[in-house]
Coordinates of C-alpha atoms and ligand atoms in Angstrom, one line a residue:
X272 CA 17.6 27.5 -104.0
X273 CA 14.3 27.7 -105.9
X274 CA 13.3 30.4 -108.4
X275 CA 11.1 32.2 -105.8
X276 CA 14.0 32.5 -103.5
X277 CA 16.1 34.0 -106.3
X278 CA 13.4 36.4 -107.1
X279 CA 13.2 37.6 -103.5
X280 CA 17.0 38.0 -103.4
X281 CA 16.8 40.2 -106.4
X282 CA 14.0 42.3 -105.0
X283 CA 15.8 42.6 -101.7
X284 CA 19.0 43.7 -103.4
X285 CA 17.1 46.4 -105.4
X286 CA 15.3 47.6 -102.3
X287 CA 18.6 47.9 -100.4
X288 CA 20.2 49.9 -103.2
X289 CA 17.1 52.2 -103.1
X290 CA 17.2 52.5 -99.3
X291 CA 21.0 52.8 -99.0
X292 CA 22.1 55.7 -96.9
X293 CA 18.5 56.7 -96.1
X294 CA 18.0 54.8 -92.9
X295 CA 21.7 55.0 -91.9
X296 CA 21.5 58.7 -91.9
X297 CA 18.4 58.8 -89.7
X298 CA 19.1 60.7 -86.5
X299 CA 17.0 58.2 -84.5
X300 CA 19.1 55.3 -85.6
X301 CA 20.6 53.4 -82.6
X302 CA 24.4 52.9 -82.4
X303 CA 24.5 49.8 -80.3
X304 CA 21.2 48.1 -80.8
X305 CA 20.1 45.9 -83.7
X306 CA 17.7 47.7 -86.0
X307 CA 16.5 46.7 -89.5
X308 CA 18.3 48.2 -92.5
X309 CA 14.9 49.0 -93.8
X310 CA 11.3 47.9 -93.0
X311 CA 9.8 46.4 -89.9
X312 CA 11.6 44.3 -87.3
X313 CA 10.1 42.2 -84.5
X314 CA 11.2 39.1 -82.6
X315 CA 14.8 38.0 -82.3
X316 CA 15.3 34.6 -83.9
X317 CA 18.1 32.0 -84.2
X318 CA 20.4 33.6 -81.6
X319 CA 23.7 31.6 -81.3
X320 CA 27.4 31.7 -81.3
X321 CA 28.8 29.9 -84.4
X322 CA 32.5 29.4 -84.9
X323 CA 33.1 32.1 -82.4
X324 CA 30.9 34.7 -84.1
X325 CA 27.6 35.9 -82.6
X326 CA 24.6 35.6 -84.9
X327 CA 21.3 37.3 -84.4
X328 CA 18.4 36.8 -86.8
X329 CA 15.1 38.6 -86.5
X330 CA 11.6 38.8 -87.9
X331 CA 11.8 41.3 -90.8
X332 CA 9.2 42.8 -93.1
X333 CA 11.8 44.3 -95.4
X334 CA 9.4 46.0 -97.8
X335 CA 6.9 47.3 -95.2
X336 CA 8.0 49.5 -92.3
X337 CA 4.5 49.3 -90.9
X338 CA 4.7 45.5 -90.8
X339 CA 3.9 42.8 -93.4
X340 CA 5.2 39.5 -94.8
X341 CA 7.9 38.1 -92.5
X342 CA 11.5 37.1 -93.5
X343 CA 14.5 36.5 -91.3
X344 CA 17.0 39.3 -91.3
X345 CA 20.5 38.4 -90.2
X346 CA 23.4 40.2 -88.5
X347 CA 26.7 39.1 -86.9
X348 CA 29.0 40.5 -84.3
X349 CA 32.2 39.7 -82.5
X350 CA 31.4 41.6 -79.3
X351 CA 27.5 41.7 -79.2
X352 CA 27.7 45.5 -79.7
X353 CA 29.0 46.1 -83.2
X354 CA 26.5 44.4 -85.5
X355 CA 26.9 43.9 -89.2
X356 CA 23.9 43.3 -91.5
X357 CA 24.3 40.0 -93.4
X358 CA 21.2 39.9 -95.6
X359 CA 17.9 38.0 -95.5
X360 CA 18.7 34.3 -95.6
X361 CA 15.2 32.9 -94.8
X362 CA 12.5 33.9 -97.2
X363 CA 8.9 32.7 -97.6
X364 CA 9.5 30.6 -100.8
X365 CA 7.8 27.3 -100.1
X366 CA 4.2 26.1 -100.0
X367 CA 4.7 25.4 -96.3
X368 CA 6.0 29.0 -95.4
X369 CA 4.4 31.1 -98.1
X370 CA 2.8 33.6 -95.6
X371 CA 5.8 34.1 -93.5
X372 CA 9.0 32.6 -92.1
X373 CA 7.9 33.0 -88.5
X374 CA 10.0 32.9 -85.3
X375 CA 12.3 30.2 -84.3
X376 CA 15.7 29.3 -83.0
X377 CA 19.2 27.9 -83.9
X378 CA 21.0 24.7 -82.9
X379 CA 24.7 24.4 -83.7
X380 CA 26.1 20.9 -84.2
X381 CA 29.2 19.7 -85.9
X382 CA 29.8 23.0 -87.7
X383 CA 26.3 23.1 -89.1
X384 CA 23.7 25.6 -88.2
X385 CA 20.2 24.3 -87.9
X386 CA 17.4 26.9 -87.9
X387 CA 14.0 25.7 -86.7
X388 CA 11.1 28.0 -87.5
X389 CA 7.4 28.2 -88.1
X390 CA 6.2 28.2 -91.7
X391 CA 3.0 30.3 -91.6
X392 CA 0.3 29.6 -94.2
X393 CA -3.1 31.4 -94.5
X394 CA -5.6 29.6 -96.6
X395 CA -8.1 31.5 -98.9
X396 CA -11.8 31.4 -97.9
X397 CA -14.0 32.2 -95.0
X398 CA -11.9 31.5 -91.9
X399 CA -11.3 32.9 -88.4
X400 CA -7.6 31.9 -88.8
X401 CA -7.8 30.6 -85.2
X402 CA -9.6 27.3 -85.6
X403 CA -9.5 27.1 -89.3
X404 CA -7.6 28.6 -92.3
X405 CA -4.1 28.6 -90.8
X406 CA -1.2 26.2 -91.1
X407 CA 1.5 26.3 -88.5
X408 CA 4.3 24.2 -89.9
X409 CA 7.5 23.3 -88.1
X410 CA 10.4 23.6 -90.5
X411 CA 14.2 22.9 -90.2
X412 CA 16.6 24.9 -92.4
X413 CA 20.2 23.9 -92.6
X414 CA 23.2 26.2 -93.3
X415 CA 26.8 24.9 -93.6
X416 CA 28.3 28.4 -93.4
X417 CA 26.0 30.3 -91.1
X418 CA 25.2 32.7 -93.9
X419 CA 23.1 31.0 -96.5
X420 CA 20.4 28.4 -96.2
X421 CA 21.1 25.2 -98.1
X422 CA 18.0 23.2 -97.5
X423 CA 14.6 23.5 -95.8
X424 CA 12.6 20.5 -94.6
X425 CA 9.1 20.3 -93.3
X426 CA 9.1 18.4 -90.0
X427 CA 5.6 18.8 -88.5
X428 CA 2.2 20.1 -89.5
X429 CA -0.9 20.9 -87.4
X430 CA -1.9 17.2 -87.7
X431 CA 1.2 16.3 -85.6
X432 CA 0.2 18.5 -82.7
X433 CA -2.3 17.5 -80.0
X434 CA -6.0 17.5 -81.1
X435 CA -7.3 20.0 -78.6
X436 CA -5.3 22.9 -80.1
X437 CA -6.3 25.7 -82.4
X438 CA -4.2 26.3 -85.5
X439 CA -2.0 28.6 -83.4
X440 CA 1.1 26.6 -82.7
X441 CA 4.5 28.2 -83.3
X442 CA 8.0 29.5 -82.4
X443 CA 10.1 26.3 -81.9
X444 CA 13.0 26.6 -79.5
X445 CA 15.3 23.6 -79.9
X446 CA 18.3 22.4 -77.8
X447 CA 20.3 19.3 -77.1
X448 CA 20.6 17.7 -73.7
X449 CA 21.8 14.3 -72.5
X450 CA 22.1 13.1 -76.1
X451 CA 18.5 14.0 -77.1
X452 CA 16.9 17.0 -78.8
X453 CA 14.1 18.9 -77.2
X454 CA 11.7 21.5 -78.6
X455 CA 9.2 23.8 -77.0
X456 CA 6.4 25.3 -79.0
X457 CA 3.9 28.0 -78.0
X458 CA 0.2 27.1 -78.5
X459 CA -3.4 28.1 -78.0
X460 CA -6.0 25.5 -77.1
X461 CA -9.6 25.5 -78.4
X462 CA -10.6 26.5 -74.9
X463 CA -8.5 29.6 -75.4
X464 CA -5.8 28.7 -73.0
X465 CA -2.1 29.5 -73.5
X466 CA 0.2 26.6 -73.2
X467 CA 3.7 25.3 -74.1
X468 CA 4.2 21.9 -75.8
X469 CA 7.3 19.8 -75.2
X470 CA 8.6 17.5 -77.9
X471 CA 11.7 15.3 -78.0
X472 CA 13.7 13.7 -80.8
X473 CA 16.6 11.4 -81.5
X474 CA 17.5 12.8 -84.8
X475 CA 16.2 16.4 -85.0
X476 CA 13.7 15.3 -87.7
X477 CA 11.1 13.0 -86.1
X478 CA 9.6 14.6 -83.0
X479 CA 7.5 13.0 -80.3
X480 CA 5.1 15.0 -78.2
X481 CA 6.0 14.6 -74.5
X482 CA 3.7 16.8 -72.4
X483 CA 2.7 20.4 -72.0
X484 CA 3.3 23.2 -69.5
X485 CA 0.3 25.2 -68.2
X486 CA -0.6 27.3 -65.2
X487 CA -2.8 26.0 -62.5
X488 CA -5.4 28.6 -63.6
X489 CA -5.6 29.6 -67.3
X490 CA -3.3 32.5 -68.0
X491 CA -4.0 34.2 -71.3
X492 CA -5.3 32.6 -74.5
X493 CA -2.0 32.1 -76.3
X494 CA 1.7 31.7 -75.3
X495 CA 4.2 32.8 -77.9
X496 CA 8.0 32.5 -78.2
X497 CA 8.7 29.9 -75.4
X498 CA 12.2 29.2 -74.2
X499 CA 13.4 26.7 -71.6
X500 CA 16.9 26.8 -70.0
X501 CA 18.8 26.1 -66.9
X502 CA 20.2 29.2 -65.1
X503 CA 22.2 29.1 -61.9
X504 CA 20.6 25.8 -60.9
X505 CA 17.0 26.8 -61.8
X506 CA 15.0 25.6 -64.7
X507 CA 13.4 28.6 -66.3
X508 CA 10.4 28.6 -68.7
X509 CA 10.2 31.9 -70.6
X510 CA 6.9 32.8 -72.3
X511 CA 5.1 35.7 -74.0
X512 CA 1.5 35.3 -73.1
X513 CA -1.4 37.1 -74.8
X514 CA -4.7 37.8 -73.3
X515 CA -3.7 38.4 -69.7
X516 CA -5.8 41.0 -67.9
X517 CA -4.2 44.0 -66.3
X518 CA -3.9 43.6 -62.5
X519 CA -3.0 47.0 -60.9
X520 CA 0.5 47.9 -62.1
X521 CA 1.1 44.4 -63.4
X522 CA 0.4 43.3 -67.0
X523 CA -0.1 46.9 -68.1
X524 CA 1.1 46.3 -71.7
X525 CA -1.0 44.8 -74.5
X526 CA 0.9 41.5 -74.2
X527 CA 3.4 40.2 -71.6
X528 CA 6.8 38.5 -71.5
X529 CA 8.0 36.8 -68.4
X530 CA 9.5 33.7 -66.7
X531 CA 8.4 30.9 -64.3
X532 CA 10.7 28.6 -62.4
X533 CA 10.0 24.9 -62.8
X534 CA 10.6 22.6 -59.9
X535 CA 12.2 19.3 -60.9
X536 CA 13.1 18.0 -64.3
X537 CA 11.2 19.6 -67.2
X538 CA 10.9 16.1 -68.8
X539 CA 8.6 15.1 -65.9
X540 CA 7.4 18.3 -64.1
X541 CA 4.5 20.2 -65.7
X542 CA 3.7 22.6 -62.8
X543 CA 5.0 26.1 -63.2
X544 CA 5.9 28.5 -60.4
X545 CA 4.7 32.1 -60.4
X546 CA 5.0 34.2 -63.6
X547 CA 7.2 37.2 -63.2
X548 CA 7.3 39.9 -65.9
X549 CA 10.8 40.4 -67.4
X550 CA 10.2 44.1 -68.0
X551 CA 8.2 46.9 -66.6
X552 CA 8.4 49.4 -69.5
X553 CA 6.5 50.0 -72.7
X554 CA 8.5 48.1 -75.2
X555 CA 9.6 44.5 -74.5
X556 CA 8.3 41.3 -76.1
X557 CA 9.3 37.8 -77.4
X558 CA 12.7 37.5 -75.8
X559 CA 15.0 34.6 -76.7
X560 CA 18.2 33.3 -75.0
X561 CA 21.3 31.4 -76.1
X562 CA 24.2 29.9 -74.4
X563 CA 27.5 31.7 -75.3
X564 CA 30.7 29.6 -75.6
X565 CA 31.9 31.1 -72.3
X566 CA 28.8 29.7 -70.5
X567 CA 26.8 32.9 -70.2
X568 CA 23.1 32.8 -70.8
X569 CA 22.4 35.8 -73.0
X570 CA 18.9 37.2 -73.7
X571 CA 17.8 39.5 -76.5
X572 CA 14.2 40.8 -76.7
X573 CA 12.2 42.8 -79.2
X574 CA 12.1 46.4 -77.9
X575 CA 8.6 46.8 -79.2
X576 CA 5.1 45.7 -78.7
X577 CA 2.7 44.0 -81.2
X578 CA -0.7 45.5 -82.1
X579 CA 0.0 48.9 -80.6
X580 CA -0.1 50.9 -83.9
X581 CA -3.2 52.8 -82.7
X582 CA -1.5 53.9 -79.5
X583 CA 2.3 54.1 -79.9
X584 CA 3.5 56.2 -82.8
X585 CA 6.9 54.9 -83.7
X586 CA 8.1 58.0 -85.5
X587 CA 10.6 56.4 -87.8
X588 CA 8.0 54.7 -90.0
X589 CA 8.0 57.6 -92.4
X590 CA 11.7 57.3 -92.6
X591 CA 11.5 53.7 -93.9
X592 CA 12.2 51.6 -90.7
X593 CA 10.6 50.6 -87.5
X594 CA 11.6 48.9 -84.2
X595 CA 14.8 47.5 -82.7
X596 CA 16.0 44.8 -80.4
X597 CA 17.1 45.2 -76.8
X598 CA 20.8 45.3 -75.8
X599 CA 22.0 41.7 -75.2
X600 CA 21.5 41.0 -71.5
X601 CA 23.3 38.5 -69.3
X602 CA 21.0 36.5 -67.2
X603 CA 21.6 35.3 -63.6
X604 CA 19.5 34.3 -60.6
X605 CA 20.1 36.3 -57.4
X606 CA 18.0 35.8 -54.2
X607 CA 15.6 33.7 -56.2
X608 CA 15.0 36.5 -58.8
X609 CA 16.0 36.3 -62.4
X610 CA 18.3 39.3 -63.1
X611 CA 19.1 40.9 -66.5
X612 CA 22.1 43.1 -67.0
X613 CA 23.7 44.5 -70.2
X614 CA 26.5 42.2 -71.4
X615 CA 29.8 43.0 -69.8
X616 CA 31.3 44.0 -73.2
X617 CA 29.4 47.3 -72.8
X618 CA 32.0 48.6 -70.3
X619 CA 34.5 48.6 -73.2
X620 CA 32.3 50.6 -75.5
X621 CA 32.5 53.8 -73.6
X622 CA 35.5 56.1 -74.1
X623 CA 34.8 58.9 -71.7
X624 CA 33.4 59.2 -68.3
X625 CA 32.3 61.9 -65.9
X626 CA 31.6 61.6 -62.2
X627 CA 28.3 62.7 -60.7
X628 CA 27.8 63.5 -57.1
X629 CA 24.5 65.0 -55.9
X630 CA 22.0 66.8 -58.1
X631 CA 23.1 67.0 -61.8
X632 CA 21.7 68.8 -64.8
X633 CA 23.5 68.7 -68.2
X634 CA 23.5 67.7 -71.8
X635 CA 23.9 64.0 -72.9
X636 CA 25.4 62.3 -75.8
X637 CA 22.6 60.5 -77.7
X638 CA 24.4 57.2 -76.8
X639 CA 25.4 57.1 -73.2
X640 CA 25.0 55.3 -69.9
X641 CA 24.3 56.6 -66.4
X642 CA 25.2 54.3 -63.5
X643 CA 24.0 55.6 -60.1
X644 CA 23.8 54.5 -56.5
X645 CA 21.4 56.0 -54.0
X646 CA 21.0 56.1 -50.3
X647 CA 17.5 54.6 -50.7
X648 CA 15.5 57.8 -50.7
X649 CA 13.3 59.3 -53.5
X650 CA 15.1 59.6 -56.9
X651 CA 14.1 61.5 -60.0
X652 CA 15.8 61.4 -63.4
X653 CA 14.4 63.4 -66.2
X654 CA 15.6 62.5 -69.7
X655 CA 15.2 64.9 -72.7
X656 CA 12.9 67.1 -70.6
X657 CA 9.9 64.7 -70.9
X658 CA 10.8 61.2 -69.8
X659 CA 10.5 61.0 -66.1
X660 CA 12.1 58.1 -64.2
X661 CA 10.9 58.3 -60.6
X662 CA 11.4 56.2 -57.5
X663 CA 9.1 56.9 -54.6
X664 CA 10.3 55.4 -51.4
X665 CA 7.1 55.7 -49.5
X666 CA 5.3 53.3 -51.9
X667 CA 8.4 51.4 -53.1
X668 CA 7.3 52.0 -56.7
X669 CA 9.5 52.9 -59.7
X670 CA 7.7 54.9 -62.4
X671 CA 8.5 55.5 -66.0
X672 CA 6.4 58.4 -67.3
X673 CA 6.3 60.5 -70.4
X674 CA 5.3 64.1 -69.7
X675 CA 6.0 65.0 -73.3
X676 CA 3.6 63.0 -75.5
X677 CA 5.6 63.7 -78.7
X678 CA 8.8 62.4 -77.0
X679 CA 7.0 59.2 -76.0
X680 CA 5.1 58.7 -79.3
X681 CA 1.9 58.1 -77.4
X682 CA 3.4 56.2 -74.4
X683 CA 2.2 57.4 -71.0
X684 CA 3.0 55.8 -67.7
X685 CA 4.2 52.4 -66.3
X686 CA 5.1 51.6 -62.7
X687 CA 6.3 48.6 -60.7
X688 CA 6.7 47.6 -57.1
X689 CA 10.5 47.3 -56.6
X690 CA 10.9 47.5 -52.9
X691 CA 14.0 49.5 -51.9
X692 CA 16.1 51.1 -54.6
X693 CA 19.8 50.8 -54.2
X694 CA 21.2 51.4 -57.7
X695 CA 20.1 52.2 -61.2
X696 CA 21.7 52.0 -64.6
X697 CA 20.2 53.9 -67.5
X698 CA 21.3 53.0 -71.0
X699 CA 20.3 55.6 -73.7
X700 CA 20.8 54.7 -77.3
X701 CA 19.5 57.5 -79.4
X702 CA 15.8 56.4 -79.6
X703 CA 15.8 53.7 -76.9
X704 CA 16.1 53.7 -73.1
X705 CA 16.7 50.6 -70.9
X706 CA 16.7 51.1 -67.1
X707 CA 18.2 48.4 -64.9
X708 CA 17.4 48.6 -61.2
X709 CA 19.0 46.8 -58.2
X710 CA 21.6 44.9 -60.2
X711 CA 19.1 44.0 -62.9
X712 CA 16.3 42.6 -60.7
X713 CA 13.9 45.0 -62.4
X714 CA 14.2 46.4 -65.9
X715 CA 12.2 49.1 -67.8
X716 CA 12.5 49.4 -71.6
X717 CA 11.1 52.0 -73.9
X718 CA 11.5 53.8 -77.2
X719 CA 11.6 57.6 -77.2
X720 CA 12.1 60.2 -79.9
X721 CA 14.2 63.3 -78.8
X722 CA 15.0 66.1 -81.2
X723 CA 18.6 66.6 -81.9
X724 CA 19.2 69.3 -79.3
X725 CA 16.9 67.6 -76.7
X726 CA 19.4 65.1 -75.2
X727 CA 19.7 66.1 -71.6
X728 CA 19.5 64.7 -68.1
X729 CA 18.4 66.2 -64.8
X730 CA 19.0 64.1 -61.7
X731 CA 17.8 64.6 -58.1
X732 CA 17.9 62.4 -55.1
X733 CA 19.4 62.1 -51.6
X734 CA 23.0 60.9 -51.7
X735 CA 22.9 60.1 -55.3
X736 CA 26.2 59.5 -57.0
X737 CA 27.7 57.7 -59.9
X738 CA 29.1 58.1 -63.4
X739 CA 28.1 59.2 -66.8
X740 CA 29.7 57.2 -69.6
X741 CA 29.7 58.1 -73.3
X742 CA 31.7 58.1 -76.4
X743 CA 32.0 61.3 -78.3
X744 CA 30.3 61.8 -81.7
Ligands
LIG816 C1 5.6 37.3 -81.7 C2 5.1 36.6 -83.0 C3 5.4 35.1 -83.0 C4 5.4 34.9 -84.5 C5 6.0 36.1 -85.1 C6 5.5 36.6 -86.4 O1 5.8 38.6 -81.8 O2 3.7 36.8 -83.1 O3 4.6 34.3 -82.3 O4 6.2 33.8 -84.9 O5 5.7 37.2 -84.1 O6 6.3 37.7 -86.9

């Protein structure tokens, strides 16, 4: 560990002593979801299960709740629901990562944890930071206990990436398959086209460029946080594109996150199937998956959106923290559609339940879940008096709308064609809401900011019934 790392550790310790209790006491603190102890959080990083324990790292600007220099925060869990903060193991402390330890992934092998990430460097001078002035370094950090980083090694610099790219190349996702290592990296070409680069390696250190994935027609100028995995017999490429134009109800957020199926072997095939957004709500970006020991493919996303500070007011900033991750979601493919559902462990979390049959109006615990089935007609669920979740059968659209601007912190309305609506599951965790429709075929995620006495639900709809689950206090 170098002197700069030691200095960061000391500063972090001092800051956590200063913050202690402050953010924990905050009434908008989630109970189930990962949130930063202090400061700003964005992408999930390095998700894995190591020696039986789940590890989640995330982009953390510890000293700046409004965003700033990026470190990796770290937390662990035995059940994907109770998370314990474990510190800040990756700090910008090298010439190759001095402007941020950017996003990346974990690979577990022979009891070692390998963390691959992007070392971000911004050079001084007159630069646009797209074509000049930025270094995007691929770095490997090694940990022998999953808690502390022992070594960091620079693997690739911009000179190792194809010539037609800008300086924007980042977010390595690494995995092992058939005795070889593979890496995908998100990139922006000089023609302003988003793409994903595929590399392979025999030793995790020397990487060879194989080919790239792109759409038939350019789709946005930059693809961030790629992931590639096999799910129920389908090869899935997950990307977070920037610069995609809104198309009716689709692509309504500033940036998107979604998946494409790949036909054939990713080592050969470059052509991508249709892009489908993973979430129809206001707050979802940069998801990453990992394979749990029991074979489940689990995804966690950032329940937030970059570059929205002029529109969304995340009302916890003044309280010293901002943003959270989504609930861990189990992925599956049903009827050719990628489905996301809260991990099955969630069922064990709840202690109480109340049956609902027909219209319902009543108070809610700040952390609770509504699971409802319908007869396929119109449905309306109003949360906290100002977040309206509405299905309109005639048009087959599900809407998420804030009628109370303070509750939504500047968020307004999102909608998505969902066809028929058979069931919905609404997970409320104090200041976050995730809605899973039709067994997880469509999902809507958003932050919201109810006052203490505002937790309430009003439900209407033909033949609606189900259950409200919660745990007191
Ligand atoms: C996505 C992203 C990544 C980058 C990280 C920096 O939100 O821009 O591409 O590595 O955030 O925090």
